[in-house]
PDB file of N, CA and C in Angstrom:
ATOM      1  N   MET A   1      97.868 108.550 174.582  1.00  0.00           N
ATOM      2  CA  MET A   1      97.663 109.940 174.253  1.00  0.00           C
ATOM      3  C   MET A   1      96.273 110.095 174.770  1.00  0.00           C
ATOM      4  N   PRO A   2      96.064 111.431 175.656  1.00  0.00           N
ATOM      5  CA  PRO A   2      94.671 111.469 175.800  1.00  0.00           C
ATOM      6  C   PRO A   2      93.912 112.211 174.614  1.00  0.00           C
ATOM      7  N   ASN A   3      92.539 112.226 174.602  1.00  0.00           N
ATOM      8  CA  ASN A   3      91.714 112.411 173.566  1.00  0.00           C
ATOM      9  C   ASN A   3      91.736 114.146 173.576  1.00  0.00           C
ATOM     10  N   ARG A   4      92.195 114.719 172.561  1.00  0.00           N
ATOM     11  CA  ARG A   4      92.291 116.020 172.622  1.00  0.00           C
ATOM     12  C   ARG A   4      91.252 116.833 171.917  1.00  0.00           C
ATOM     13  N   ILE A   5      90.680 117.783 172.080  1.00  0.00           N
ATOM     14  CA  ILE A   5      89.566 118.428 171.515  1.00  0.00           C
ATOM     15  C   ILE A   5      90.279 119.306 170.319  1.00  0.00           C
ATOM     16  N   SER A   6      89.942 119.038 169.078  1.00  0.00           N
ATOM     17  CA  SER A   6      90.460 119.732 167.813  1.00  0.00           C
ATOM     18  C   SER A   6      89.785 121.243 167.818  1.00  0.00           C
ATOM     19  N   PHE A   7      90.825 122.108 167.080  1.00  0.00           N
ATOM     20  CA  PHE A   7      90.324 123.220 167.017  1.00  0.00           C
ATOM     21  C   PHE A   7      89.019 123.421 166.057  1.00  0.00           C
ATOM     22  N   SER A   8      88.935 122.602 165.296  1.00  0.00           N
ATOM     23  CA  SER A   8      87.665 122.626 164.229  1.00  0.00           C
ATOM     24  C   SER A   8      86.433 122.358 165.210  1.00  0.00           C
ATOM     25  N   LYS A   9      86.544 121.389 166.008  1.00  0.00           N
ATOM     26  CA  LYS A   9      85.356 121.064 166.872  1.00  0.00           C
ATOM     27  C   LYS A   9      85.002 122.278 167.835  1.00  0.00           C
ATOM     28  N   VAL A  10      85.890 123.063 168.318  1.00  0.00           N
ATOM     29  CA  VAL A  10      85.817 123.984 169.404  1.00  0.00           C
ATOM     30  C   VAL A  10      84.960 125.258 168.342  1.00  0.00           C
ATOM     31  N   MET A  11      85.693 125.354 167.228  1.00  0.00           N
ATOM     32  CA  MET A  11      84.934 126.451 166.355  1.00  0.00           C
ATOM     33  C   MET A  11      83.516 126.189 166.076  1.00  0.00           C
ATOM     34  N   ILE A  12      83.196 124.938 165.690  1.00  0.00           N
ATOM     35  CA  ILE A  12      81.746 124.456 165.583  1.00  0.00           C
ATOM     36  C   ILE A  12      80.991 124.812 166.730  1.00  0.00           C
ATOM     37  N   TYR A  13      81.337 124.333 167.754  1.00  0.00           N
ATOM     38  CA  TYR A  13      80.493 124.694 169.022  1.00  0.00           C
ATOM     39  C   TYR A  13      80.298 126.120 169.428  1.00  0.00           C
ATOM     40  N   PHE A  14      81.376 126.933 169.190  1.00  0.00           N
ATOM     41  CA  PHE A  14      81.258 128.390 169.301  1.00  0.00           C
ATOM     42  C   PHE A  14      80.363 128.860 168.172  1.00  0.00           C
ATOM     43  N   GLY A  15      80.357 128.331 166.961  1.00  0.00           N
ATOM     44  CA  GLY A  15      79.555 128.806 165.922  1.00  0.00           C
ATOM     45  C   GLY A  15      77.975 128.430 166.258  1.00  0.00           C
ATOM     46  N   LEU A  16      77.811 127.477 167.002  1.00  0.00           N
ATOM     47  CA  LEU A  16      76.382 127.021 167.550  1.00  0.00           C
ATOM     48  C   LEU A  16      76.077 127.859 168.593  1.00  0.00           C
ATOM     49  N   PHE A  17      76.807 128.393 169.487  1.00  0.00           N
ATOM     50  CA  PHE A  17      76.623 129.313 170.765  1.00  0.00           C
ATOM     51  C   PHE A  17      76.295 130.575 170.126  1.00  0.00           C
ATOM     52  N   MET A  18      77.103 131.071 169.001  1.00  0.00           N
ATOM     53  CA  MET A  18      76.769 132.276 168.333  1.00  0.00           C
ATOM     54  C   MET A  18      75.314 132.219 167.579  1.00  0.00           C
ATOM     55  N   VAL A  19      75.091 131.239 167.153  1.00  0.00           N
ATOM     56  CA  VAL A  19      73.746 131.115 166.425  1.00  0.00           C
ATOM     57  C   VAL A  19      72.446 131.410 167.692  1.00  0.00           C
ATOM     58  N   PHE A  20      72.814 130.617 168.660  1.00  0.00           N
ATOM     59  CA  PHE A  20      71.855 130.849 169.825  1.00  0.00           C
ATOM     60  C   PHE A  20      71.899 132.382 170.223  1.00  0.00           C
ATOM     61  N   ILE A  21      72.904 133.100 170.348  1.00  0.00           N
ATOM     62  CA  ILE A  21      73.070 134.421 170.657  1.00  0.00           C
ATOM     63  C   ILE A  21      72.261 135.306 169.497  1.00  0.00           C
ATOM     64  N   TYR A  22      72.310 134.992 168.281  1.00  0.00           N
ATOM     65  CA  TYR A  22      71.811 135.858 167.244  1.00  0.00           C
ATOM     66  C   TYR A  22      70.281 135.616 167.418  1.00  0.00           C
ATOM     67  N   VAL A  23      69.729 134.535 167.540  1.00  0.00           N
ATOM     68  CA  VAL A  23      68.278 134.183 167.607  1.00  0.00           C
ATOM     69  C   VAL A  23      67.789 134.830 168.873  1.00  0.00           C
ATOM     70  N   VAL A  24      68.506 134.674 170.016  1.00  0.00           N
ATOM     71  CA  VAL A  24      67.962 135.381 171.307  1.00  0.00           C
ATOM     72  C   VAL A  24      67.844 136.994 171.165  1.00  0.00           C
ATOM     73  N   VAL A  25      68.999 137.537 170.644  1.00  0.00           N
ATOM     74  CA  VAL A  25      69.131 139.071 170.429  1.00  0.00           C
ATOM     75  C   VAL A  25      67.919 139.421 169.497  1.00  0.00           C
ATOM     76  N   GLY A  26      67.850 138.597 168.505  1.00  0.00           N
ATOM     77  CA  GLY A  26      66.791 138.984 167.517  1.00  0.00           C
ATOM     78  C   GLY A  26      65.295 138.972 168.304  1.00  0.00           C
ATOM     79  N   ALA A  27      65.062 137.998 169.095  1.00  0.00           N
ATOM     80  CA  ALA A  27      64.026 137.783 169.805  1.00  0.00           C
ATOM     81  C   ALA A  27      63.829 138.974 170.864  1.00  0.00           C
ATOM     82  N   MET A  28      64.846 139.279 171.447  1.00  0.00           N
ATOM     83  CA  MET A  28      64.754 140.524 172.410  1.00  0.00           C
ATOM     84  C   MET A  28      64.387 141.829 171.596  1.00  0.00           C
ATOM     85  N   PHE A  29      64.894 141.911 170.363  1.00  0.00           N
ATOM     86  CA  PHE A  29      64.361 143.046 169.547  1.00  0.00           C
ATOM     87  C   PHE A  29      63.009 143.252 169.235  1.00  0.00           C
ATOM     88  N   ILE A  30      62.540 141.983 168.813  1.00  0.00           N
ATOM     89  CA  ILE A  30      61.003 142.048 168.515  1.00  0.00           C
ATOM     90  C   ILE A  30      60.077 141.905 169.744  1.00  0.00           C
ATOM     91  N   PHE A  31      60.412 141.261 170.982  1.00  0.00           N
ATOM     92  CA  PHE A  31      59.425 140.861 171.818  1.00  0.00           C
ATOM     93  C   PHE A  31      59.700 141.693 173.146  1.00  0.00           C
ATOM     94  N   ALA A  32      60.793 141.860 173.602  1.00  0.00           N
ATOM     95  CA  ALA A  32      61.189 142.415 174.875  1.00  0.00           C
ATOM     96  C   ALA A  32      61.039 144.117 174.681  1.00  0.00           C
ATOM     97  N   GLN A  33      60.919 144.615 175.845  1.00  0.00           N
ATOM     98  CA  GLN A  33      60.669 146.083 175.809  1.00  0.00           C
ATOM     99  C   GLN A  33      61.980 146.619 176.333  1.00  0.00           C
ATOM    100  N   VAL A  34      63.173 146.065 175.918  1.00  0.00           N
ATOM    101  CA  VAL A  34      64.461 146.515 176.311  1.00  0.00           C
ATOM    102  C   VAL A  34      65.105 147.747 175.593  1.00  0.00           C
ATOM    103  N   PHE A  35      64.819 147.794 174.265  1.00  0.00           N
ATOM    104  CA  PHE A  35      65.297 148.815 173.654  1.00  0.00           C
ATOM    105  C   PHE A  35      64.040 149.791 173.203  1.00  0.00           C
ATOM    106  N   THR A  36      63.572 150.543 174.187  1.00  0.00           N
ATOM    107  CA  THR A  36      62.410 151.304 174.048  1.00  0.00           C
ATOM    108  C   THR A  36      62.847 152.693 173.351  1.00  0.00           C
ATOM    109  N   TYR A  37      64.138 153.170 173.420  1.00  0.00           N
ATOM    110  CA  TYR A  37      64.478 154.294 172.652  1.00  0.00           C
ATOM    111  C   TYR A  37      64.527 154.072 171.139  1.00  0.00           C
ATOM    112  N   ILE A  38      64.564 152.788 170.738  1.00  0.00           N
ATOM    113  CA  ILE A  38      64.562 152.427 169.266  1.00  0.00           C
ATOM    114  C   ILE A  38      63.159 152.400 168.742  1.00  0.00           C
ATOM    115  N   PRO A  39      62.605 153.172 167.760  1.00  0.00           N
ATOM    116  CA  PRO A  39      61.112 152.934 167.121  1.00  0.00           C
ATOM    117  C   PRO A  39      60.993 151.432 167.003  1.00  0.00           C
ATOM    118  N   ARG A  40      59.731 151.157 167.371  1.00  0.00           N
ATOM    119  CA  ARG A  40      59.156 149.756 167.155  1.00  0.00           C
ATOM    120  C   ARG A  40      59.439 149.028 165.752  1.00  0.00           C
ATOM    121  N   GLU A  41      59.257 149.862 164.606  1.00  0.00           N
ATOM    122  CA  GLU A  41      59.503 149.420 163.348  1.00  0.00           C
ATOM    123  C   GLU A  41      60.865 148.908 163.098  1.00  0.00           C
ATOM    124  N   PHE A  42      61.790 149.791 163.753  1.00  0.00           N
ATOM    125  CA  PHE A  42      63.375 149.536 163.280  1.00  0.00           C
ATOM    126  C   PHE A  42      63.665 148.330 164.516  1.00  0.00           C
ATOM    127  N   ARG A  43      62.997 148.089 165.617  1.00  0.00           N
ATOM    128  CA  ARG A  43      63.316 146.990 166.278  1.00  0.00           C
ATOM    129  C   ARG A  43      62.909 145.707 165.578  1.00  0.00           C
ATOM    130  N   VAL A  44      61.801 145.750 165.116  1.00  0.00           N
ATOM    131  CA  VAL A  44      61.029 144.666 164.351  1.00  0.00           C
ATOM    132  C   VAL A  44      62.250 144.228 163.140  1.00  0.00           C
ATOM    133  N   ILE A  45      62.627 145.200 162.539  1.00  0.00           N
ATOM    134  CA  ILE A  45      63.526 145.041 161.417  1.00  0.00           C
ATOM    135  C   ILE A  45      64.713 144.315 161.745  1.00  0.00           C
ATOM    136  N   PHE A  46      65.429 145.054 162.756  1.00  0.00           N
ATOM    137  CA  PHE A  46      66.642 144.371 163.480  1.00  0.00           C
ATOM    138  C   PHE A  46      66.509 143.080 163.869  1.00  0.00           C
ATOM    139  N   GLY A  47      65.391 142.780 164.818  1.00  0.00           N
ATOM    140  CA  GLY A  47      64.864 141.502 165.256  1.00  0.00           C
ATOM    141  C   GLY A  47      64.891 140.499 164.118  1.00  0.00           C
ATOM    142  N   ILE A  48      64.346 140.634 162.978  1.00  0.00           N
ATOM    143  CA  ILE A  48      64.039 139.765 161.791  1.00  0.00           C
ATOM    144  C   ILE A  48      65.335 139.494 161.323  1.00  0.00           C
ATOM    145  N   PHE A  49      66.153 140.532 161.170  1.00  0.00           N
ATOM    146  CA  PHE A  49      67.539 140.309 160.595  1.00  0.00           C
ATOM    147  C   PHE A  49      68.374 139.570 161.474  1.00  0.00           C
ATOM    148  N   PHE A  50      68.513 139.887 162.711  1.00  0.00           N
ATOM    149  CA  PHE A  50      69.159 138.883 163.638  1.00  0.00           C
ATOM    150  C   PHE A  50      68.766 137.160 163.513  1.00  0.00           C
ATOM    151  N   VAL A  51      67.552 137.156 163.518  1.00  0.00           N
ATOM    152  CA  VAL A  51      66.868 135.912 163.688  1.00  0.00           C
ATOM    153  C   VAL A  51      67.342 135.141 162.141  1.00  0.00           C
ATOM    154  N   ILE A  52      67.054 135.733 161.105  1.00  0.00           N
ATOM    155  CA  ILE A  52      67.432 135.206 159.782  1.00  0.00           C
ATOM    156  C   ILE A  52      69.024 134.938 159.840  1.00  0.00           C
ATOM    157  N   TYR A  53      69.761 135.611 160.143  1.00  0.00           N
ATOM    158  CA  TYR A  53      71.236 135.611 160.190  1.00  0.00           C
ATOM    159  C   TYR A  53      71.555 134.292 161.019  1.00  0.00           C
ATOM    160  N   GLY A  54      70.889 134.222 162.111  1.00  0.00           N
ATOM    161  CA  GLY A  54      71.180 133.076 163.081  1.00  0.00           C
ATOM    162  C   GLY A  54      70.835 131.807 162.374  1.00  0.00           C
ATOM    163  N   ILE A  55      69.611 131.856 161.703  1.00  0.00           N
ATOM    164  CA  ILE A  55      69.227 130.575 160.735  1.00  0.00           C
ATOM    165  C   ILE A  55      70.354 130.363 159.802  1.00  0.00           C
ATOM    166  N   PHE A  56      70.619 131.407 159.000  1.00  0.00           N
ATOM    167  CA  PHE A  56      71.680 131.328 157.958  1.00  0.00           C
ATOM    168  C   PHE A  56      72.993 130.617 158.590  1.00  0.00           C
ATOM    169  N   ARG A  57      73.386 131.191 159.673  1.00  0.00           N
ATOM    170  CA  ARG A  57      74.790 130.555 160.361  1.00  0.00           C
ATOM    171  C   ARG A  57      74.426 129.087 160.792  1.00  0.00           C
ATOM    172  N   PHE A  58      73.358 128.768 161.108  1.00  0.00           N
ATOM    173  CA  PHE A  58      73.135 127.323 161.475  1.00  0.00           C
ATOM    174  C   PHE A  58      73.108 126.496 160.251  1.00  0.00           C
ATOM    175  N   VAL A  59      72.588 127.028 159.129  1.00  0.00           N
ATOM    176  CA  VAL A  59      72.497 126.175 157.893  1.00  0.00           C
ATOM    177  C   VAL A  59      73.946 126.070 157.389  1.00  0.00           C
ATOM    178  N   LYS A  60      74.739 126.829 157.607  1.00  0.00           N
ATOM    179  CA  LYS A  60      76.205 126.881 157.314  1.00  0.00           C
ATOM    180  C   LYS A  60      77.051 126.100 158.205  1.00  0.00           C
ATOM    181  N   ILE A  61      76.789 125.865 159.585  1.00  0.00           N
ATOM    182  CA  ILE A  61      77.338 125.276 160.391  1.00  0.00           C
ATOM    183  C   ILE A  61      76.977 123.831 160.456  1.00  0.00           C
ATOM    184  N   TYR A  62      75.726 123.394 160.175  1.00  0.00           N
ATOM    185  CA  TYR A  62      75.045 122.000 160.238  1.00  0.00           C
ATOM    186  C   TYR A  62      75.846 120.943 159.516  1.00  0.00           C
ATOM    187  N   PRO A  63      76.299 121.313 158.200  1.00  0.00           N
ATOM    188  CA  PRO A  63      77.122 120.176 157.670  1.00  0.00           C
ATOM    189  C   PRO A  63      78.552 119.857 158.098  1.00  0.00           C
ATOM    190  N   LYS A  64      79.079 120.889 158.772  1.00  0.00           N
ATOM    191  CA  LYS A  64      80.349 120.614 159.677  1.00  0.00           C
ATOM    192  C   LYS A  64      80.080 119.925 160.708  1.00  0.00           C
ATOM    193  N   LEU A  65      79.008 120.068 161.415  1.00  0.00           N
ATOM    194  CA  LEU A  65      78.696 119.507 162.706  1.00  0.00           C
ATOM    195  C   LEU A  65      78.450 117.901 162.409  1.00  0.00           C
ATOM    196  N   LYS A  66      77.549 117.728 161.115  1.00  0.00           N
ATOM    197  CA  LYS A  66      77.257 116.308 160.867  1.00  0.00           C
ATOM    198  C   LYS A  66      78.458 115.804 160.488  1.00  0.00           C
ATOM    199  N   LYS A  67      79.454 116.296 159.688  1.00  0.00           N
ATOM    200  CA  LYS A  67      80.684 115.662 159.362  1.00  0.00           C
ATOM    201  C   LYS A  67      81.521 115.352 160.440  1.00  0.00           C
ATOM    202  N   ASN A  68      81.656 116.215 161.302  1.00  0.00           N
ATOM    203  CA  ASN A  68      82.556 115.969 162.675  1.00  0.00           C
ATOM    204  C   ASN A  68      81.861 114.805 163.317  1.00  0.00           C
ATOM    205  N   SER A  69      80.524 114.587 163.560  1.00  0.00           N
ATOM    206  CA  SER A  69      79.926 113.541 164.110  1.00  0.00           C
ATOM    207  C   SER A  69      80.151 112.145 163.362  1.00  0.00           C
ATOM    208  N   GLN A  70      80.264 112.212 162.286  1.00  0.00           N
ATOM    209  CA  GLN A  70      80.516 111.060 161.262  1.00  0.00           C
ATOM    210  C   GLN A  70      81.982 110.662 161.433  1.00  0.00           C
ATOM    211  N   ASP A  71      82.861 111.711 161.547  1.00  0.00           N
ATOM    212  CA  ASP A  71      84.316 111.354 161.678  1.00  0.00           C
ATOM    213  C   ASP A  71      84.649 110.691 163.133  1.00  0.00           C
ATOM    214  N   GLU A  72      83.909 111.273 164.035  1.00  0.00           N
ATOM    215  CA  GLU A  72      83.933 110.686 165.412  1.00  0.00           C
ATOM    216  C   GLU A  72      83.542 109.079 165.329  1.00  0.00           C
ATOM    217  N   ASP A  73      82.423 108.830 164.761  1.00  0.00           N
ATOM    218  CA  ASP A  73      81.838 107.628 164.621  1.00  0.00           C
ATOM    219  C   ASP A  73      83.047 106.700 163.991  1.00  0.00           C
ATOM    220  N   THR A  74      83.612 106.903 162.799  1.00  0.00           N
ATOM    221  CA  THR A  74      84.484 106.249 162.272  1.00  0.00           C
ATOM    222  C   THR A  74      85.878 105.991 162.923  1.00  0.00           C
ATOM    223  N   ASP A  75      86.177 107.065 163.719  1.00  0.00           N
ATOM    224  CA  ASP A  75      87.466 106.964 164.619  1.00  0.00           C
ATOM    225  C   ASP A  75      87.268 105.989 165.630  1.00  0.00           C
ATOM    226  N   SER A  76      86.015 105.801 166.265  1.00  0.00           N
ATOM    227  CA  SER A  76      86.059 105.091 167.476  1.00  0.00           C
ATOM    228  C   SER A  76      85.800 103.503 166.951  1.00  0.00           C
ATOM    229  N   ILE A  77      85.823 103.142 165.669  1.00  0.00           N
ATOM    230  CA  ILE A  77      85.660 101.809 165.220  1.00  0.00           C
ATOM    231  C   ILE A  77      87.120 101.361 165.229  1.00  0.00           C
TER     232      ILE A  77
END
């Protein structure tokens, strides 16, 4: 039977992708001149919020990623 990708593995990688998106959007709010119609103070607040939320999501996903990696190691033995 071919090796199938489990749904939980897909969700873990999707979660990591979203962490990347949150951090990038936060950095854009803080450093880029993309949202010039929003006052600078609000852009910094939104940017900090997105970066902190991205870090929070990574902290929540990391144990699942580590557990999945350990499960793959035991399955291959």
